[in-house]
Amino acid sequence: MTKLLNLVDENLVFDSHAHLLDKRISMNPHVLDGVGGVICFYDPLGDDVNSFNEILKNSKVIGAAGIHPHYASDFHRLKNELLMSLELKKVMVLGEIGLDYYRDNSPRKQQRRAFIEQLKLAEKLKLPVAVHTREAFRDTMDILNEYAATRVLIHCFSEGPKEALEAVKQGCFVAFGGTLTYPGSKDLRMAAEEVPYEKLLVETDSPYLAPQPVRGRTNIPWNVRYTIETLSYIKKTTPEKIARETFKATLNFLGLEKHPNEKTMEERND
């Protein structure tokens, strides 16, 4: 990693997707070092809501809650817990939701049903959504086209340039993670070229998918800087420019105008 990347102000760095409640990183007192903002995702099936509420007290953290496609079979059992978590003051995103045809942990019909019901809920609550799609891009986009949400983010984008263009044309934000740094990610890098700054976000998906320089280790939000650096090569600009633009796009996705600190949240909820 370049020295220049180390000099990027942490207040310009926003990790748009991290699982901070995962035990592999939740006990790390420095897990939020080096970033100015993080969207922390809560899973009603496996995460403790009290721990989620506690981490939301950190001024850097914004919350997201949703039922992952892996657990779509349990959607109706978990729905009340989801609704309660969405009432927490700093929970501003419904997600991650979507379709996963790679693992098929839940039947596809149930995945689609849970996805649609949560999109309807997001529209009712006027919440943006973070979408997980794996080997299910066509069905995902067809459903998004039919069931409009306030704002949509395709998290950890894994498709090519054609699909990136389609997502942007449909109004989606697109987030790239550590996979963008992998040597074999040629199509993914071509996809990143197609995403304009106003729709471009970065993420880690911590503790998963650590970028190439730290691949195989537990991922943490600080490592989003490696993705920022890779994007600076792709876009032929500086890491600082990428950090600024992706930070701004993340705020736009969230519907915020200011840095996500406690004062901003209080002002927004007045």
PDB file of C-alpha atoms in Angstrom:
ATOM      1  CA  MET A   1       0.000   0.000   0.000  1.00  0.00           C
ATOM      2  CA  THR A   2       1.276   3.463  -0.834  1.00  0.00           C
ATOM      3  CA  LYS A   3       2.254   6.042   1.753  1.00  0.00           C
ATOM      4  CA  LEU A   4      -0.254   8.364   0.100  1.00  0.00           C
ATOM      5  CA  LEU A   5      -3.093   6.045   1.077  1.00  0.00           C
ATOM      6  CA  ASN A   6      -1.943   6.136   4.696  1.00  0.00           C
ATOM      7  CA  LEU A   7      -2.296   9.910   4.580  1.00  0.00           C
ATOM      8  CA  VAL A   8      -5.967   9.867   3.552  1.00  0.00           C
ATOM      9  CA  ASP A   9      -7.921  11.539   6.367  1.00  0.00           C
ATOM     10  CA  GLU A  10     -10.023   8.965   8.213  1.00  0.00           C
ATOM     11  CA  ASN A  11     -12.926  11.418   8.169  1.00  0.00           C
ATOM     12  CA  LEU A  12     -13.081  10.898   4.398  1.00  0.00           C
ATOM     13  CA  VAL A  13     -13.306   7.096   4.644  1.00  0.00           C
ATOM     14  CA  PHE A  14     -16.710   5.391   4.840  1.00  0.00           C
ATOM     15  CA  ASP A  15     -17.088   1.606   4.981  1.00  0.00           C
ATOM     16  CA  SER A  16     -20.606   1.033   3.675  1.00  0.00           C
ATOM     17  CA  HIS A  17     -20.925  -2.583   4.831  1.00  0.00           C
ATOM     18  CA  ALA A  18     -19.484  -4.340   7.879  1.00  0.00           C
ATOM     19  CA  HIS A  19     -20.647  -7.008  10.312  1.00  0.00           C
ATOM     20  CA  LEU A  20     -19.271  -5.439  13.475  1.00  0.00           C
ATOM     21  CA  LEU A  21     -21.217  -7.789  15.741  1.00  0.00           C
ATOM     22  CA  ASP A  22     -19.292 -10.808  14.466  1.00  0.00           C
ATOM     23  CA  LYS A  23     -17.198 -12.210  17.314  1.00  0.00           C
ATOM     24  CA  ARG A  24     -14.077 -12.219  15.147  1.00  0.00           C
ATOM     25  CA  ILE A  25     -13.995  -8.424  15.242  1.00  0.00           C
ATOM     26  CA  SER A  26     -16.486  -7.277  17.901  1.00  0.00           C
ATOM     27  CA  MET A  27     -13.912  -7.627  20.671  1.00  0.00           C
ATOM     28  CA  ASN A  28     -11.288  -5.560  18.840  1.00  0.00           C
ATOM     29  CA  PRO A  29     -11.135  -2.142  20.579  1.00  0.00           C
ATOM     30  CA  HIS A  30      -9.537  -0.613  17.485  1.00  0.00           C
ATOM     31  CA  VAL A  31     -12.016  -2.003  14.953  1.00  0.00           C
ATOM     32  CA  LEU A  32     -13.230   1.473  13.967  1.00  0.00           C
ATOM     33  CA  ASP A  33      -9.798   3.072  13.685  1.00  0.00           C
ATOM     34  CA  GLY A  34      -9.028   4.731  10.372  1.00  0.00           C
ATOM     35  CA  VAL A  35     -12.596   5.272   9.181  1.00  0.00           C
ATOM     36  CA  GLY A  36     -15.010   8.143   9.618  1.00  0.00           C
ATOM     37  CA  GLY A  37     -18.167   6.120   9.134  1.00  0.00           C
ATOM     38  CA  VAL A  38     -19.361   2.505   9.050  1.00  0.00           C
ATOM     39  CA  ILE A  39     -22.731   0.938   8.308  1.00  0.00           C
ATOM     40  CA  CYS A  40     -23.093  -1.978  10.728  1.00  0.00           C
ATOM     41  CA  PHE A  41     -25.416  -4.799   9.677  1.00  0.00           C
ATOM     42  CA  TYR A  42     -27.614  -6.608  12.183  1.00  0.00           C
ATOM     43  CA  ASP A  43     -28.953 -10.116  11.607  1.00  0.00           C
ATOM     44  CA  PRO A  44     -32.120 -10.803  13.663  1.00  0.00           C
ATOM     45  CA  LEU A  45     -31.354 -14.532  13.632  1.00  0.00           C
ATOM     46  CA  GLY A  46     -27.773 -14.599  14.846  1.00  0.00           C
ATOM     47  CA  ASP A  47     -26.941 -11.225  16.438  1.00  0.00           C
ATOM     48  CA  ASP A  48     -27.707  -9.852  19.884  1.00  0.00           C
ATOM     49  CA  VAL A  49     -29.931  -6.770  19.703  1.00  0.00           C
ATOM     50  CA  ASN A  50     -28.470  -5.334  22.921  1.00  0.00           C
ATOM     51  CA  SER A  51     -24.966  -5.509  21.448  1.00  0.00           C
ATOM     52  CA  PHE A  52     -26.296  -3.859  18.301  1.00  0.00           C
ATOM     53  CA  ASN A  53     -27.882  -1.060  20.311  1.00  0.00           C
ATOM     54  CA  GLU A  54     -24.614  -0.587  22.177  1.00  0.00           C
ATOM     55  CA  ILE A  55     -22.453  -0.285  19.068  1.00  0.00           C
ATOM     56  CA  LEU A  56     -24.900   2.231  17.611  1.00  0.00           C
ATOM     57  CA  LYS A  57     -23.852   4.589  20.412  1.00  0.00           C
ATOM     58  CA  ASN A  58     -20.535   5.050  18.625  1.00  0.00           C
ATOM     59  CA  SER A  59     -20.684   8.285  16.626  1.00  0.00           C
ATOM     60  CA  LYS A  60     -19.121   6.608  13.572  1.00  0.00           C
ATOM     61  CA  VAL A  61     -21.713   3.851  13.289  1.00  0.00           C
ATOM     62  CA  ILE A  62     -25.008   3.768  11.415  1.00  0.00           C
ATOM     63  CA  GLY A  63     -27.216   0.708  11.662  1.00  0.00           C
ATOM     64  CA  ALA A  64     -28.812  -1.604   9.118  1.00  0.00           C
ATOM     65  CA  ALA A  65     -31.150  -4.500   9.781  1.00  0.00           C
ATOM     66  CA  GLY A  66     -32.645  -7.084   7.477  1.00  0.00           C
ATOM     67  CA  ILE A  67     -33.199 -10.782   6.925  1.00  0.00           C
ATOM     68  CA  HIS A  68     -30.494 -12.264   4.704  1.00  0.00           C
ATOM     69  CA  PRO A  69     -31.590 -14.568   1.858  1.00  0.00           C
ATOM     70  CA  HIS A  70     -29.866 -17.454   3.640  1.00  0.00           C
ATOM     71  CA  TYR A  71     -32.540 -17.157   6.342  1.00  0.00           C
ATOM     72  CA  ALA A  72     -35.535 -16.462   4.114  1.00  0.00           C
ATOM     73  CA  SER A  73     -37.178 -19.667   5.351  1.00  0.00           C
ATOM     74  CA  ASP A  74     -37.354 -18.053   8.799  1.00  0.00           C
ATOM     75  CA  PHE A  75     -38.681 -14.719   7.552  1.00  0.00           C
ATOM     76  CA  HIS A  76     -42.093 -14.813   9.220  1.00  0.00           C
ATOM     77  CA  ARG A  77     -40.626 -16.065  12.505  1.00  0.00           C
ATOM     78  CA  LEU A  78     -38.065 -13.233  12.496  1.00  0.00           C
ATOM     79  CA  LYS A  79     -40.269 -10.455  11.143  1.00  0.00           C
ATOM     80  CA  ASN A  80     -41.237  -8.996  14.530  1.00  0.00           C
ATOM     81  CA  GLU A  81     -37.591  -8.846  15.623  1.00  0.00           C
ATOM     82  CA  LEU A  82     -36.760  -7.105  12.362  1.00  0.00           C
ATOM     83  CA  LEU A  83     -39.509  -4.534  12.882  1.00  0.00           C
ATOM     84  CA  MET A  84     -38.284  -3.795  16.407  1.00  0.00           C
ATOM     85  CA  SER A  85     -34.682  -3.380  15.257  1.00  0.00           C
ATOM     86  CA  LEU A  86     -35.767  -0.965  12.524  1.00  0.00           C
ATOM     87  CA  GLU A  87     -37.221   1.286  15.229  1.00  0.00           C
ATOM     88  CA  LEU A  88     -33.803   1.897  16.792  1.00  0.00           C
ATOM     89  CA  LYS A  89     -32.822   5.533  16.389  1.00  0.00           C
ATOM     90  CA  LYS A  90     -29.723   5.121  14.224  1.00  0.00           C
ATOM     91  CA  VAL A  91     -30.971   2.263  12.046  1.00  0.00           C
ATOM     92  CA  MET A  92     -31.270   3.890   8.645  1.00  0.00           C
ATOM     93  CA  VAL A  93     -30.981   0.983   6.171  1.00  0.00           C
ATOM     94  CA  LEU A  94     -33.000  -2.180   5.571  1.00  0.00           C
ATOM     95  CA  GLY A  95     -30.579  -4.918   4.672  1.00  0.00           C
ATOM     96  CA  GLU A  96     -28.919  -6.951   3.733  1.00  0.00           C
ATOM     97  CA  ILE A  97     -31.727  -8.512   1.761  1.00  0.00           C
ATOM     98  CA  GLY A  98     -31.886 -10.158  -1.636  1.00  0.00           C
ATOM     99  CA  LEU A  99     -31.203 -13.443  -3.405  1.00  0.00           C
ATOM    100  CA  ASP A 100     -28.408 -15.995  -3.110  1.00  0.00           C
ATOM    101  CA  TYR A 101     -28.598 -18.787  -5.675  1.00  0.00           C
ATOM    102  CA  TYR A 102     -25.004 -19.861  -5.038  1.00  0.00           C
ATOM    103  CA  ARG A 103     -25.637 -21.521  -1.689  1.00  0.00           C
ATOM    104  CA  ASP A 104     -29.439 -21.865  -1.837  1.00  0.00           C
ATOM    105  CA  ASN A 105     -29.643 -22.095   1.960  1.00  0.00           C
ATOM    106  CA  SER A 106     -33.335 -21.283   1.591  1.00  0.00           C
ATOM    107  CA  PRO A 107     -35.564 -22.366  -1.308  1.00  0.00           C
ATOM    108  CA  ARG A 108     -35.502 -19.791  -4.099  1.00  0.00           C
ATOM    109  CA  LYS A 109     -39.244 -19.222  -3.957  1.00  0.00           C
ATOM    110  CA  GLN A 110     -38.964 -18.333  -0.272  1.00  0.00           C
ATOM    111  CA  GLN A 111     -35.975 -16.094  -0.989  1.00  0.00           C
ATOM    112  CA  ARG A 112     -37.947 -14.165  -3.576  1.00  0.00           C
ATOM    113  CA  ARG A 113     -40.947 -13.851  -1.274  1.00  0.00           C
ATOM    114  CA  ALA A 114     -38.854 -12.556   1.651  1.00  0.00           C
ATOM    115  CA  PHE A 115     -37.019 -10.144  -0.660  1.00  0.00           C
ATOM    116  CA  ILE A 116     -40.266  -8.699  -2.011  1.00  0.00           C
ATOM    117  CA  GLU A 117     -41.857  -8.373   1.428  1.00  0.00           C
ATOM    118  CA  GLN A 118     -38.820  -6.508   2.748  1.00  0.00           C
ATOM    119  CA  LEU A 119     -38.740  -4.214  -0.281  1.00  0.00           C
ATOM    120  CA  LYS A 120     -42.378  -3.361   0.397  1.00  0.00           C
ATOM    121  CA  LEU A 121     -41.503  -2.704   4.032  1.00  0.00           C
ATOM    122  CA  ALA A 122     -38.612  -0.449   3.030  1.00  0.00           C
ATOM    123  CA  GLU A 123     -40.891   1.544   0.763  1.00  0.00           C
ATOM    124  CA  LYS A 124     -43.459   1.893   3.540  1.00  0.00           C
ATOM    125  CA  LEU A 125     -40.808   3.089   6.004  1.00  0.00           C
ATOM    126  CA  LYS A 126     -38.982   5.171   3.367  1.00  0.00           C
ATOM    127  CA  LEU A 127     -35.712   3.370   4.095  1.00  0.00           C
ATOM    128  CA  PRO A 128     -32.924   2.674   1.607  1.00  0.00           C
ATOM    129  CA  VAL A 129     -32.052  -0.975   1.061  1.00  0.00           C
ATOM    130  CA  ALA A 130     -28.760  -2.860   0.842  1.00  0.00           C
ATOM    131  CA  VAL A 131     -29.092  -5.780  -1.561  1.00  0.00           C
ATOM    132  CA  HIS A 132     -27.185  -9.060  -1.559  1.00  0.00           C
ATOM    133  CA  THR A 133     -27.214 -10.827  -4.915  1.00  0.00           C
ATOM    134  CA  ARG A 134     -25.086 -13.843  -5.785  1.00  0.00           C
ATOM    135  CA  GLU A 135     -25.586 -15.768  -9.020  1.00  0.00           C
ATOM    136  CA  ALA A 136     -29.061 -14.223  -9.077  1.00  0.00           C
ATOM    137  CA  PHE A 137     -28.533 -10.891 -10.821  1.00  0.00           C
ATOM    138  CA  ARG A 138     -31.334 -11.240 -13.373  1.00  0.00           C
ATOM    139  CA  ASP A 139     -33.998 -12.158 -10.836  1.00  0.00           C
ATOM    140  CA  THR A 140     -32.704  -9.498  -8.444  1.00  0.00           C
ATOM    141  CA  MET A 141     -32.968  -6.698 -10.990  1.00  0.00           C
ATOM    142  CA  ASP A 142     -36.370  -7.864 -12.217  1.00  0.00           C
ATOM    143  CA  ILE A 143     -37.724  -7.755  -8.665  1.00  0.00           C
ATOM    144  CA  LEU A 144     -36.145  -4.360  -7.993  1.00  0.00           C
ATOM    145  CA  ASN A 145     -37.668  -3.039 -11.183  1.00  0.00           C
ATOM    146  CA  GLU A 146     -41.135  -4.128 -10.071  1.00  0.00           C
ATOM    147  CA  TYR A 147     -40.937  -3.270  -6.379  1.00  0.00           C
ATOM    148  CA  ALA A 148     -39.385   0.171  -6.176  1.00  0.00           C
ATOM    149  CA  ALA A 149     -37.480   1.097  -3.031  1.00  0.00           C
ATOM    150  CA  THR A 150     -36.463   4.555  -1.836  1.00  0.00           C
ATOM    151  CA  ARG A 151     -32.785   4.006  -2.652  1.00  0.00           C
ATOM    152  CA  VAL A 152     -31.023   0.754  -3.535  1.00  0.00           C
ATOM    153  CA  LEU A 153     -27.405  -0.272  -2.976  1.00  0.00           C
ATOM    154  CA  ILE A 154     -26.004  -3.412  -4.603  1.00  0.00           C
ATOM    155  CA  HIS A 155     -23.561  -4.535  -1.944  1.00  0.00           C
ATOM    156  CA  CYS A 156     -20.265  -6.272  -2.752  1.00  0.00           C
ATOM    157  CA  PHE A 157     -20.845  -6.055  -6.492  1.00  0.00           C
ATOM    158  CA  SER A 158     -19.589  -9.191  -8.241  1.00  0.00           C
ATOM    159  CA  GLU A 159     -20.782  -8.868 -11.843  1.00  0.00           C
ATOM    160  CA  GLY A 160     -19.273  -7.415 -15.015  1.00  0.00           C
ATOM    161  CA  PRO A 161     -19.488  -4.048 -16.797  1.00  0.00           C
ATOM    162  CA  LYS A 162     -22.775  -4.815 -18.571  1.00  0.00           C
ATOM    163  CA  GLU A 163     -24.506  -5.556 -15.287  1.00  0.00           C
ATOM    164  CA  ALA A 164     -22.940  -2.503 -13.633  1.00  0.00           C
ATOM    165  CA  LEU A 165     -24.355  -0.288 -16.367  1.00  0.00           C
ATOM    166  CA  GLU A 166     -27.778  -1.879 -15.936  1.00  0.00           C
ATOM    167  CA  ALA A 167     -27.718  -1.345 -12.172  1.00  0.00           C
ATOM    168  CA  VAL A 168     -26.725   2.307 -12.550  1.00  0.00           C
ATOM    169  CA  LYS A 169     -29.327   2.861 -15.264  1.00  0.00           C
ATOM    170  CA  GLN A 170     -31.931   1.469 -12.873  1.00  0.00           C
ATOM    171  CA  GLY A 171     -30.807   4.044 -10.301  1.00  0.00           C
ATOM    172  CA  CYS A 172     -28.874   1.734  -7.991  1.00  0.00           C
ATOM    173  CA  PHE A 173     -25.819   2.636  -5.975  1.00  0.00           C
ATOM    174  CA  VAL A 174     -22.993   0.112  -6.406  1.00  0.00           C
ATOM    175  CA  ALA A 175     -20.460  -0.874  -3.725  1.00  0.00           C
ATOM    176  CA  PHE A 176     -17.131  -2.594  -4.316  1.00  0.00           C
ATOM    177  CA  GLY A 177     -15.224  -4.514  -1.670  1.00  0.00           C
ATOM    178  CA  GLY A 178     -11.968  -6.372  -1.213  1.00  0.00           C
ATOM    179  CA  THR A 179     -12.619  -8.640  -4.197  1.00  0.00           C
ATOM    180  CA  LEU A 180     -11.839  -5.671  -6.448  1.00  0.00           C
ATOM    181  CA  THR A 181      -8.201  -5.937  -5.334  1.00  0.00           C
ATOM    182  CA  TYR A 182      -7.802  -9.598  -6.349  1.00  0.00           C
ATOM    183  CA  PRO A 183      -5.505 -10.263  -9.335  1.00  0.00           C
ATOM    184  CA  GLY A 184      -8.178 -12.183 -11.253  1.00  0.00           C
ATOM    185  CA  SER A 185     -10.876  -9.523 -10.946  1.00  0.00           C
ATOM    186  CA  LYS A 186     -10.544  -8.103 -14.467  1.00  0.00           C
ATOM    187  CA  ASP A 187     -14.294  -8.033 -15.214  1.00  0.00           C
ATOM    188  CA  LEU A 188     -15.014  -6.506 -11.822  1.00  0.00           C
ATOM    189  CA  ARG A 189     -12.506  -3.730 -12.443  1.00  0.00           C
ATOM    190  CA  MET A 190     -14.103  -3.079 -15.811  1.00  0.00           C
ATOM    191  CA  ALA A 191     -17.431  -2.856 -13.991  1.00  0.00           C
ATOM    192  CA  ALA A 192     -16.003  -0.261 -11.608  1.00  0.00           C
ATOM    193  CA  GLU A 193     -14.983   1.868 -14.582  1.00  0.00           C
ATOM    194  CA  GLU A 194     -18.651   2.104 -15.569  1.00  0.00           C
ATOM    195  CA  VAL A 195     -19.976   3.341 -12.223  1.00  0.00           C
ATOM    196  CA  PRO A 196     -20.099   7.149 -11.919  1.00  0.00           C
ATOM    197  CA  TYR A 197     -18.875   8.767  -8.720  1.00  0.00           C
ATOM    198  CA  GLU A 198     -22.372   9.721  -7.593  1.00  0.00           C
ATOM    199  CA  LYS A 199     -23.298   6.008  -7.446  1.00  0.00           C
ATOM    200  CA  LEU A 200     -19.962   4.581  -6.259  1.00  0.00           C
ATOM    201  CA  LEU A 201     -19.425   3.229  -2.730  1.00  0.00           C
ATOM    202  CA  VAL A 202     -16.746   1.153  -1.012  1.00  0.00           C
ATOM    203  CA  GLU A 203     -17.071  -1.518   1.667  1.00  0.00           C
ATOM    204  CA  THR A 204     -15.227  -4.297   3.453  1.00  0.00           C
ATOM    205  CA  ASP A 205     -17.991  -6.796   4.329  1.00  0.00           C
ATOM    206  CA  SER A 206     -15.882  -7.334   7.460  1.00  0.00           C
ATOM    207  CA  PRO A 207     -14.908  -9.827   8.739  1.00  0.00           C
ATOM    208  CA  TYR A 208     -15.173 -11.467   5.296  1.00  0.00           C
ATOM    209  CA  LEU A 209     -13.392 -10.943   1.958  1.00  0.00           C
ATOM    210  CA  ALA A 210     -10.164  -9.311   3.098  1.00  0.00           C
ATOM    211  CA  PRO A 211      -8.408  -7.470   0.235  1.00  0.00           C
ATOM    212  CA  GLN A 212      -5.385  -8.930  -1.527  1.00  0.00           C
ATOM    213  CA  PRO A 213      -2.610  -7.466   0.689  1.00  0.00           C
ATOM    214  CA  VAL A 214      -4.211  -9.051   3.779  1.00  0.00           C
ATOM    215  CA  ARG A 215      -6.090 -11.888   2.097  1.00  0.00           C
ATOM    216  CA  GLY A 216      -6.775 -14.831   4.376  1.00  0.00           C
ATOM    217  CA  ARG A 217      -6.918 -12.675   7.498  1.00  0.00           C
ATOM    218  CA  THR A 218      -9.930 -11.375   9.377  1.00  0.00           C
ATOM    219  CA  ASN A 219     -11.145  -8.288   7.552  1.00  0.00           C
ATOM    220  CA  ILE A 220     -11.691  -4.964   9.373  1.00  0.00           C
ATOM    221  CA  PRO A 221     -13.091  -1.587   8.248  1.00  0.00           C
ATOM    222  CA  TRP A 222      -9.625  -0.002   7.985  1.00  0.00           C
ATOM    223  CA  ASN A 223      -8.924  -2.301   5.034  1.00  0.00           C
ATOM    224  CA  VAL A 224     -11.445  -0.442   2.887  1.00  0.00           C
ATOM    225  CA  ARG A 225      -8.445   1.756   2.056  1.00  0.00           C
ATOM    226  CA  TYR A 226      -7.074  -1.002  -0.173  1.00  0.00           C
ATOM    227  CA  THR A 227     -10.247  -0.888  -2.239  1.00  0.00           C
ATOM    228  CA  ILE A 228     -10.011   2.908  -2.356  1.00  0.00           C
ATOM    229  CA  GLU A 229      -6.455   2.596  -3.631  1.00  0.00           C
ATOM    230  CA  THR A 230      -7.458   0.096  -6.332  1.00  0.00           C
ATOM    231  CA  LEU A 231     -10.292   2.370  -7.443  1.00  0.00           C
ATOM    232  CA  SER A 232      -7.846   5.257  -7.710  1.00  0.00           C
ATOM    233  CA  TYR A 233      -5.853   3.231 -10.262  1.00  0.00           C
ATOM    234  CA  ILE A 234      -9.017   2.268 -12.153  1.00  0.00           C
ATOM    235  CA  LYS A 235     -10.353   5.829 -12.222  1.00  0.00           C
ATOM    236  CA  LYS A 236      -6.879   7.335 -12.791  1.00  0.00           C
ATOM    237  CA  THR A 237      -7.128   9.708  -9.853  1.00  0.00           C
ATOM    238  CA  THR A 238      -5.941  10.003  -6.247  1.00  0.00           C
ATOM    239  CA  PRO A 239      -7.048   7.884  -3.273  1.00  0.00           C
ATOM    240  CA  GLU A 240      -8.210  11.086  -1.582  1.00  0.00           C
ATOM    241  CA  LYS A 241     -10.507  11.842  -4.525  1.00  0.00           C
ATOM    242  CA  ILE A 242     -11.990   8.332  -4.352  1.00  0.00           C
ATOM    243  CA  ALA A 243     -12.442   8.614  -0.580  1.00  0.00           C
ATOM    244  CA  ARG A 244     -14.205  11.973  -0.883  1.00  0.00           C
ATOM    245  CA  GLU A 245     -16.503  10.853  -3.678  1.00  0.00           C
ATOM    246  CA  THR A 246     -17.447   7.520  -2.108  1.00  0.00           C
ATOM    247  CA  PHE A 247     -18.048   9.211   1.240  1.00  0.00           C
ATOM    248  CA  LYS A 248     -20.369  11.693  -0.445  1.00  0.00           C
ATOM    249  CA  ALA A 249     -22.190   8.916  -2.321  1.00  0.00           C
ATOM    250  CA  THR A 250     -22.678   6.964   0.912  1.00  0.00           C
ATOM    251  CA  LEU A 251     -24.291   9.975   2.548  1.00  0.00           C
ATOM    252  CA  ASN A 252     -26.556  10.351  -0.490  1.00  0.00           C
ATOM    253  CA  PHE A 253     -27.551   6.693  -0.234  1.00  0.00           C
ATOM    254  CA  LEU A 254     -28.400   7.237   3.431  1.00  0.00           C
ATOM    255  CA  GLY A 255     -30.301  10.433   2.709  1.00  0.00           C
ATOM    256  CA  LEU A 256     -27.917  12.503   4.834  1.00  0.00           C
ATOM    257  CA  GLU A 257     -26.277  15.821   4.112  1.00  0.00           C
ATOM    258  CA  LYS A 258     -23.699  15.748   6.911  1.00  0.00           C
ATOM    259  CA  HIS A 259     -21.107  13.492   8.497  1.00  0.00           C
ATOM    260  CA  PRO A 260     -22.876  10.653  10.355  1.00  0.00           C
ATOM    261  CA  ASN A 261     -22.326  11.654  13.992  1.00  0.00           C
ATOM    262  CA  GLU A 262     -24.723  11.863  16.912  1.00  0.00           C
ATOM    263  CA  LYS A 263     -25.501  15.538  16.339  1.00  0.00           C
ATOM    264  CA  THR A 264     -26.483  14.819  12.751  1.00  0.00           C
ATOM    265  CA  MET A 265     -28.795  12.026  13.866  1.00  0.00           C
ATOM    266  CA  GLU A 266     -30.491  14.246  16.449  1.00  0.00           C
ATOM    267  CA  GLU A 267     -30.972  17.002  13.906  1.00  0.00           C
ATOM    268  CA  ARG A 268     -32.354  14.528  11.385  1.00  0.00           C
ATOM    269  CA  ASN A 269     -34.870  13.100  13.839  1.00  0.00           C
ATOM    270  CA  ASP A 270     -36.128  16.461  15.180  1.00  0.00           C
TER     271      ASP A 270
END
